[in-house]
Amino acid sequence: MDFTFTEEQQAAVEAAKAVFGPVAPDSVPSPALTPGAVADDFDRALWSKLADADLLSLLLAPEQGGAGLDAIALCLVLRESAKALARVPLLEHTAAAVAVQTYGSDELKEQILPRAARGELVLTAASAGRTGHDPAQLAVSAHRDTDTDTWILDGAQTGVTWAHNADHIAVPAHTPQGRTVIAVLPHPHEGLTLAEQISTTGERLGELHLDSVRLEPHQIIETDEAWDRLHQLLTTGTCALALGLGERVLQMTGDYTSKREQFGYPVATFQAVAVQAADRYIDLRAMEATLWQAAWRISTQAGGALPTAGDIAVAKIWASEGVRRVVQTAQHLHGGFGADTDYSLHRYHAWAKQLELSLGPAAAHEETLGNLLAAHPLG
């Protein structure tokens, strides 16, 4: 495999490093130190810097004010954001904007994309379903009222990231005909209520309730494949966040064990420590290889032995299992220092658990992969 990145993709990485580099993880609100939600809003100052660096419009077409890049470029930027624990809805915003650009009506594109590219509108997506374990599109029903030519939505979605601060929420829903549509729902809106939930990271999530919410036809994306593509990008982006976080945690572990001495020697020189760190390095390389395979499939829609969903499932299995093992080993090798709230590792641990379970834990994707292998026998 050739994972050489293009000049444009590498430029996106450099821009991301310039924005995220000054962010101090120690300044990120800690769920261990803050009762309830760690903050009412995401990092608006950092959001403005992302907009100024044109990183909010990476995947949008030039005519929409974007760079016209692909999922690989987005994942490269997300990787850098996770190293700094950046509190911004970059993944959700970009994925929802791409869905609007690719499948939305001209009126919806004109209404949303130019302002989304500049960061003036914030987008997010509901992807957890009613319980976090069922398909998101089954949690909300949508039908068209022919008398008023409007769509009516009813149902609920749990754990919607950044819902309280977003201007539009992409909500999947099922129709009486068994099709999946995406409602691009303005917030606030009549019939929409949000209850507060708290994530493992301490961020505010929204439990979204829809009670006979009415939307105009142009606010509904009816293309059959739209939700699958949006969900795939969200899942792959989560893998990129897990990779970036894991790389930063392993670096922190290497720095600490190189300085911490026992019996007159750095503990990093002890075989038991070195072997554990080496195992976690292998995890990260596997996470990286499967991530780029999945992002490449999304970006090119290239064929393969399995559908694209198979590569994404493999990437998320490695991301979920790998990031969990990396932070657990880091805590072990840091000793009691890893749990010290004056040190940033406990923040990374909380974020890692959130990423491990977001968009489905490893077991859920193993089931998906098994179903795909049954339907598409290899050999």
Coordinates of C-alpha atoms in Angstrom, one line a residue:
M1 CA 0.0 0.0 0.0
D2 CA 1.2 3.5 -0.8
F3 CA 0.1 5.9 2.0
T4 CA 2.1 8.9 0.6
F5 CA 0.0 12.0 1.1
T6 CA -0.5 14.6 -1.5
E7 CA 0.9 18.2 -1.2
E8 CA -2.6 19.5 -0.5
Q9 CA -3.1 16.9 2.3
Q10 CA 0.3 17.7 3.8
A11 CA -0.6 21.4 3.7
A12 CA -3.7 20.7 5.6
V13 CA -1.7 18.9 8.3
E14 CA 0.7 21.9 8.6
A15 CA -2.3 24.3 8.9
A16 CA -3.8 22.0 11.6
K17 CA -0.5 21.9 13.5
A18 CA -0.3 25.7 13.5
V19 CA -3.9 25.9 14.9
F20 CA -3.8 23.1 17.4
G21 CA -0.1 23.3 18.4
P22 CA -0.6 26.2 20.9
V23 CA -3.6 24.4 22.6
A24 CA -2.5 23.3 26.1
P25 CA -4.2 20.0 27.1
D26 CA -3.8 21.0 30.7
S27 CA -6.2 23.8 30.1
V28 CA -8.9 21.6 28.7
P29 CA -11.8 21.3 31.3
S30 CA -11.5 18.1 33.2
P31 CA -14.6 15.9 34.0
A32 CA -12.8 14.8 37.2
L33 CA -12.7 18.4 38.4
T34 CA -16.0 19.8 37.2
P35 CA -19.4 18.7 38.5
G36 CA -21.9 18.4 35.7
A37 CA -20.9 19.6 32.2
V38 CA -17.4 21.0 31.9
A39 CA -18.6 23.9 29.8
D40 CA -21.8 25.3 28.2
D41 CA -20.2 25.7 24.8
F42 CA -17.3 24.4 22.7
D43 CA -14.1 26.4 22.2
R44 CA -15.3 29.3 20.1
A45 CA -11.9 31.0 19.9
L46 CA -10.4 27.8 18.5
W47 CA -13.3 27.5 16.1
S48 CA -12.6 30.9 14.7
K49 CA -9.0 30.0 14.2
L50 CA -10.1 26.9 12.3
A51 CA -12.3 29.1 10.1
D52 CA -9.5 31.6 9.4
A53 CA -7.2 28.7 8.4
D54 CA -9.9 27.3 6.0
L55 CA -10.0 24.0 7.9
L56 CA -13.8 24.1 8.3
S57 CA -14.3 23.9 4.6
L58 CA -11.6 21.3 3.6
L59 CA -14.1 18.9 1.9
L60 CA -16.4 21.5 0.4
A61 CA -16.1 22.3 -3.3
P62 CA -14.3 25.5 -4.4
E63 CA -17.6 27.0 -5.5
Q64 CA -18.8 26.6 -1.9
G65 CA -15.7 28.3 -0.5
G66 CA -13.9 25.1 0.2
A67 CA -10.6 23.3 -0.8
G68 CA -12.2 20.3 -2.5
L69 CA -10.1 17.8 -0.5
D70 CA -11.2 14.3 0.6
A71 CA -11.8 12.2 3.7
I72 CA -8.0 11.5 4.0
A73 CA -7.3 15.2 4.5
L74 CA -10.0 15.5 7.1
C75 CA -8.7 12.5 9.0
L76 CA -5.2 14.0 9.0
V77 CA -6.5 17.2 10.5
L78 CA -8.7 15.3 13.1
R79 CA -5.6 13.3 14.1
E80 CA -3.9 16.6 15.0
S81 CA -6.9 17.9 16.8
A82 CA -7.1 14.9 19.1
K83 CA -3.5 15.3 20.2
A84 CA -4.6 18.6 21.7
L85 CA -8.0 17.5 23.0
A86 CA -9.5 20.2 20.8
R87 CA -13.1 20.9 22.0
V88 CA -14.6 21.7 18.6
P89 CA -17.3 19.9 16.5
L90 CA -15.0 19.7 13.5
L91 CA -15.9 16.1 12.5
E92 CA -19.6 16.4 12.9
H93 CA -19.7 19.8 11.2
T94 CA -17.7 18.7 8.2
A95 CA -19.5 15.4 7.8
A96 CA -22.9 17.1 7.8
A97 CA -21.8 19.8 5.4
V98 CA -20.5 17.1 3.0
A99 CA -23.9 15.4 3.1
V100 CA -25.6 18.6 2.3
Q101 CA -23.2 19.4 -0.5
T102 CA -23.4 15.9 -2.1
Y103 CA -27.1 15.1 -1.7
G104 CA -28.9 18.3 -0.6
S105 CA -31.2 20.5 -2.7
D106 CA -29.9 23.7 -4.3
E107 CA -31.9 25.7 -1.8
L108 CA -30.5 23.9 1.2
K109 CA -26.9 24.2 -0.2
E110 CA -27.3 27.9 -0.7
Q111 CA -28.8 28.3 2.8
I112 CA -26.1 26.4 4.7
L113 CA -22.9 25.8 2.9
P114 CA -21.4 29.3 2.5
R115 CA -21.9 30.2 6.1
A116 CA -20.8 26.7 7.3
A117 CA -17.6 27.1 5.3
R118 CA -16.9 30.3 7.2
G119 CA -17.9 28.8 10.6
E120 CA -20.8 31.1 11.0
L121 CA -23.2 28.2 11.1
V122 CA -22.4 25.1 13.2
L123 CA -23.6 21.7 12.1
T124 CA -23.8 18.4 13.9
A125 CA -25.3 15.0 13.4
A126 CA -27.5 12.6 15.4
S127 CA -25.9 9.1 15.1
A128 CA -26.6 7.2 18.4
G129 CA -30.2 6.3 17.9
R130 CA -32.6 6.0 20.8
T131 CA -30.3 3.9 23.1
G132 CA -26.9 4.1 21.5
H133 CA -27.1 0.5 20.5
D134 CA -29.7 0.6 17.7
P135 CA -29.5 2.0 14.2
A136 CA -29.9 5.7 14.4
Q137 CA -32.4 5.9 11.5
L138 CA -34.9 3.7 13.3
A139 CA -35.2 6.1 16.2
V140 CA -37.1 8.7 14.3
S141 CA -40.0 8.3 11.9
A142 CA -40.7 10.7 9.0
H143 CA -43.6 10.9 6.6
R144 CA -44.8 13.4 4.1
D145 CA -48.0 15.3 4.6
T146 CA -49.4 15.7 1.1
D147 CA -52.0 18.2 2.3
T148 CA -49.4 20.8 3.4
D149 CA -46.4 19.4 1.4
T150 CA -44.3 19.2 4.5
W151 CA -42.5 16.4 6.3
I152 CA -43.4 15.4 9.9
L153 CA -40.9 13.9 12.2
D154 CA -41.4 12.1 15.5
G155 CA -39.0 10.3 17.8
A156 CA -35.8 10.7 19.8
Q157 CA -32.1 10.5 19.5
T158 CA -29.7 10.1 22.4
G159 CA -26.2 11.5 22.9
V160 CA -26.2 14.1 20.1
T161 CA -22.8 15.7 20.3
W162 CA -22.8 19.6 20.4
A163 CA -26.5 19.6 20.0
H164 CA -27.1 22.5 22.4
N165 CA -24.6 24.7 20.4
A166 CA -25.4 23.7 16.8
D167 CA -27.5 25.7 14.4
H168 CA -28.5 22.6 12.3
I169 CA -28.7 19.0 13.3
A170 CA -28.6 16.2 10.6
V171 CA -31.1 13.7 11.9
P172 CA -31.6 10.3 10.1
A173 CA -35.2 9.0 10.0
H174 CA -37.1 6.1 8.4
T175 CA -40.2 6.5 6.2
P176 CA -43.2 4.2 6.1
Q177 CA -41.7 2.7 2.9
G178 CA -38.6 1.6 4.8
R179 CA -36.3 4.2 3.3
T180 CA -33.8 6.4 5.2
V181 CA -33.8 10.1 4.9
I182 CA -31.8 12.9 6.6
A183 CA -33.6 15.8 8.1
V184 CA -31.5 18.9 8.3
L185 CA -33.2 20.3 11.3
P186 CA -32.7 24.0 12.4
H187 CA -32.1 24.5 16.1
P188 CA -34.1 25.9 17.7
H189 CA -37.3 24.7 16.0
E190 CA -40.9 24.2 17.0
G191 CA -41.5 20.7 18.3
L192 CA -37.8 20.1 19.1
T193 CA -36.6 19.8 22.7
L194 CA -33.2 19.0 24.1
A195 CA -32.5 17.4 27.4
E196 CA -29.0 17.6 28.8
Q197 CA -26.8 14.5 29.0
I198 CA -23.1 14.4 30.1
S199 CA -20.5 12.5 28.2
T200 CA -17.5 10.6 29.6
T201 CA -15.4 13.7 28.7
G202 CA -17.7 15.9 30.6
E203 CA -19.1 17.6 27.5
R204 CA -22.8 18.4 27.1
L205 CA -24.7 16.0 24.9
G206 CA -28.3 16.5 23.8
E207 CA -31.1 14.0 24.1
L208 CA -33.2 15.1 21.2
H209 CA -37.0 14.8 21.2
L210 CA -39.1 15.4 18.1
D211 CA -42.8 15.9 18.5
S212 CA -44.6 16.4 15.2
V213 CA -41.7 18.6 13.9
R214 CA -42.5 20.0 10.4
L215 CA -39.9 20.6 7.8
E216 CA -40.1 21.9 4.2
P217 CA -39.2 19.4 1.4
H218 CA -35.9 21.2 0.7
Q219 CA -34.8 20.5 4.3
I220 CA -35.0 16.7 3.7
I221 CA -32.3 14.7 2.0
E222 CA -34.0 11.8 0.3
T223 CA -31.1 10.0 -1.5
D224 CA -31.0 6.4 -0.3
E225 CA -27.3 6.3 0.3
A226 CA -26.9 9.6 2.0
W227 CA -27.1 8.4 5.6
D228 CA -24.8 5.5 5.0
R229 CA -22.1 7.8 3.5
L230 CA -22.5 10.3 6.4
H231 CA -22.3 7.6 9.0
Q232 CA -19.2 6.1 7.3
L233 CA -17.4 9.5 7.4
L234 CA -18.4 10.0 11.1
T235 CA -17.1 6.5 12.0
T236 CA -13.8 6.9 10.1
G237 CA -13.3 10.3 11.5
T238 CA -13.7 8.9 15.0
C239 CA -10.9 6.4 14.2
A240 CA -8.7 9.3 13.2
L241 CA -9.4 11.0 16.6
A242 CA -8.5 7.8 18.4
L243 CA -5.3 7.5 16.5
G244 CA -4.2 11.0 17.3
L245 CA -5.0 10.7 20.9
G246 CA -3.2 7.3 21.2
E247 CA -0.1 8.7 19.5
R248 CA 0.0 11.6 22.0
V249 CA -0.5 9.3 25.0
L250 CA 2.3 7.0 23.9
Q251 CA 4.6 10.0 23.4
M252 CA 3.7 11.2 27.0
T253 CA 4.4 7.7 28.3
G254 CA 7.8 7.6 26.5
D255 CA 8.8 11.0 27.9
Y256 CA 7.8 10.0 31.4
T257 CA 9.4 6.6 31.6
S258 CA 12.6 8.1 30.1
K259 CA 12.9 10.5 33.0
R260 CA 11.5 8.4 35.9
E261 CA 14.3 6.4 37.5
Q262 CA 14.3 3.2 39.6
F263 CA 17.4 1.6 41.0
G264 CA 19.4 4.4 39.3
Y265 CA 18.1 3.7 35.8
P266 CA 15.3 5.2 33.7
V267 CA 12.4 2.8 33.8
A268 CA 12.1 2.9 30.0
T269 CA 15.3 0.8 29.9
F270 CA 13.6 -2.1 31.8
Q271 CA 12.5 -4.9 29.5
A272 CA 9.0 -5.2 31.0
V273 CA 8.3 -1.5 30.3
A274 CA 9.9 -1.5 26.8
V275 CA 7.8 -4.6 25.8
Q276 CA 4.6 -3.0 26.9
A277 CA 5.4 0.2 25.1
A278 CA 6.3 -1.7 21.9
D279 CA 3.0 -3.6 22.0
R280 CA 1.2 -0.3 22.1
Y281 CA 3.3 1.0 19.2
I282 CA 2.2 -2.0 17.2
D283 CA -1.5 -1.2 18.1
L284 CA -1.0 2.4 16.8
R285 CA 0.5 1.2 13.5
A286 CA -2.4 -1.2 13.0
M287 CA -4.9 1.6 13.8
E288 CA -3.1 3.9 11.3
A289 CA -3.0 1.3 8.4
T290 CA -6.7 0.4 8.8
L291 CA -7.7 4.1 9.1
W292 CA -6.0 5.1 5.9
Q293 CA -7.5 2.1 4.1
A294 CA -11.0 3.1 5.2
A295 CA -10.5 6.8 4.4
W296 CA -9.1 5.8 1.0
R297 CA -12.1 3.7 0.2
I298 CA -14.5 6.5 1.2
S299 CA -12.5 9.1 -0.8
T300 CA -12.2 7.0 -4.0
Q301 CA -15.2 4.7 -3.7
A302 CA -12.8 2.0 -5.0
G303 CA -14.0 -1.6 -5.2
G304 CA -12.7 -4.3 -2.9
A305 CA -13.3 -7.8 -1.7
L306 CA -15.8 -6.4 0.7
P307 CA -18.0 -3.2 0.6
T308 CA -16.5 -0.1 2.0
A309 CA -18.3 -0.8 5.3
G310 CA -16.0 -3.7 5.8
D311 CA -12.9 -1.6 5.8
I312 CA -14.6 0.9 8.1
A313 CA -15.6 -1.9 10.5
V314 CA -12.0 -3.2 10.7
A315 CA -10.7 0.4 11.3
K316 CA -13.2 1.0 14.1
I317 CA -12.4 -2.4 15.7
W318 CA -8.7 -1.5 15.8
A319 CA -9.4 2.1 16.9
S320 CA -11.7 1.0 19.8
E321 CA -9.5 -1.8 21.1
G322 CA -6.2 0.0 20.4
V323 CA -6.9 3.3 22.1
R324 CA -8.2 1.5 25.1
R325 CA -5.1 -0.6 25.4
V326 CA -2.8 2.5 24.9
V327 CA -4.4 4.5 27.7
Q328 CA -4.5 1.5 30.0
T329 CA -0.8 0.8 29.5
A330 CA 0.0 4.5 29.9
Q331 CA -1.8 4.6 33.2
H332 CA 0.1 1.5 34.4
L333 CA 3.5 2.8 33.3
H334 CA 2.8 6.2 34.8
G335 CA 2.0 4.6 38.2
G336 CA 0.0 6.8 40.5
F337 CA 1.1 9.9 38.6
G338 CA -1.3 8.9 35.8
A339 CA -4.3 9.6 38.0
D340 CA -3.0 12.9 39.3
T341 CA -5.5 15.6 38.2
D342 CA -2.6 18.1 38.0
Y343 CA -1.3 16.0 35.0
S344 CA -3.2 15.8 31.7
L345 CA -3.2 12.0 31.3
H346 CA -6.5 11.6 33.1
R347 CA -8.1 13.9 30.5
Y348 CA -6.8 11.7 27.7
H349 CA -8.1 8.6 29.5
A350 CA -11.7 10.1 29.6
W351 CA -11.6 11.1 26.0
A352 CA -10.3 7.7 24.9
K353 CA -13.2 5.9 26.6
Q354 CA -15.6 8.2 24.8
L355 CA -14.0 7.5 21.4
E356 CA -13.8 3.8 22.1
L357 CA -17.6 3.6 22.4
S358 CA -18.6 6.4 20.0
L359 CA -20.2 5.1 16.7
G360 CA -20.2 1.6 18.2
P361 CA -17.7 -0.4 20.3
A362 CA -15.4 -3.0 18.8
A363 CA -18.0 -5.8 19.4
A364 CA -20.6 -4.0 17.3
H365 CA -18.3 -3.6 14.4
E366 CA -17.1 -7.3 14.7
E367 CA -20.8 -8.2 14.2
T368 CA -21.0 -6.0 11.2
L369 CA -17.8 -7.5 9.7
G370 CA -19.1 -11.0 10.3
N371 CA -22.4 -10.2 8.5
L372 CA -20.5 -8.7 5.6
L373 CA -18.2 -11.8 5.4
A374 CA -21.3 -14.0 5.4
A375 CA -22.8 -12.0 2.6
H376 CA -19.6 -11.7 0.6
P377 CA -17.6 -14.9 0.9
L378 CA -13.9 -14.4 0.2
G379 CA -11.9 -16.6 -2.1

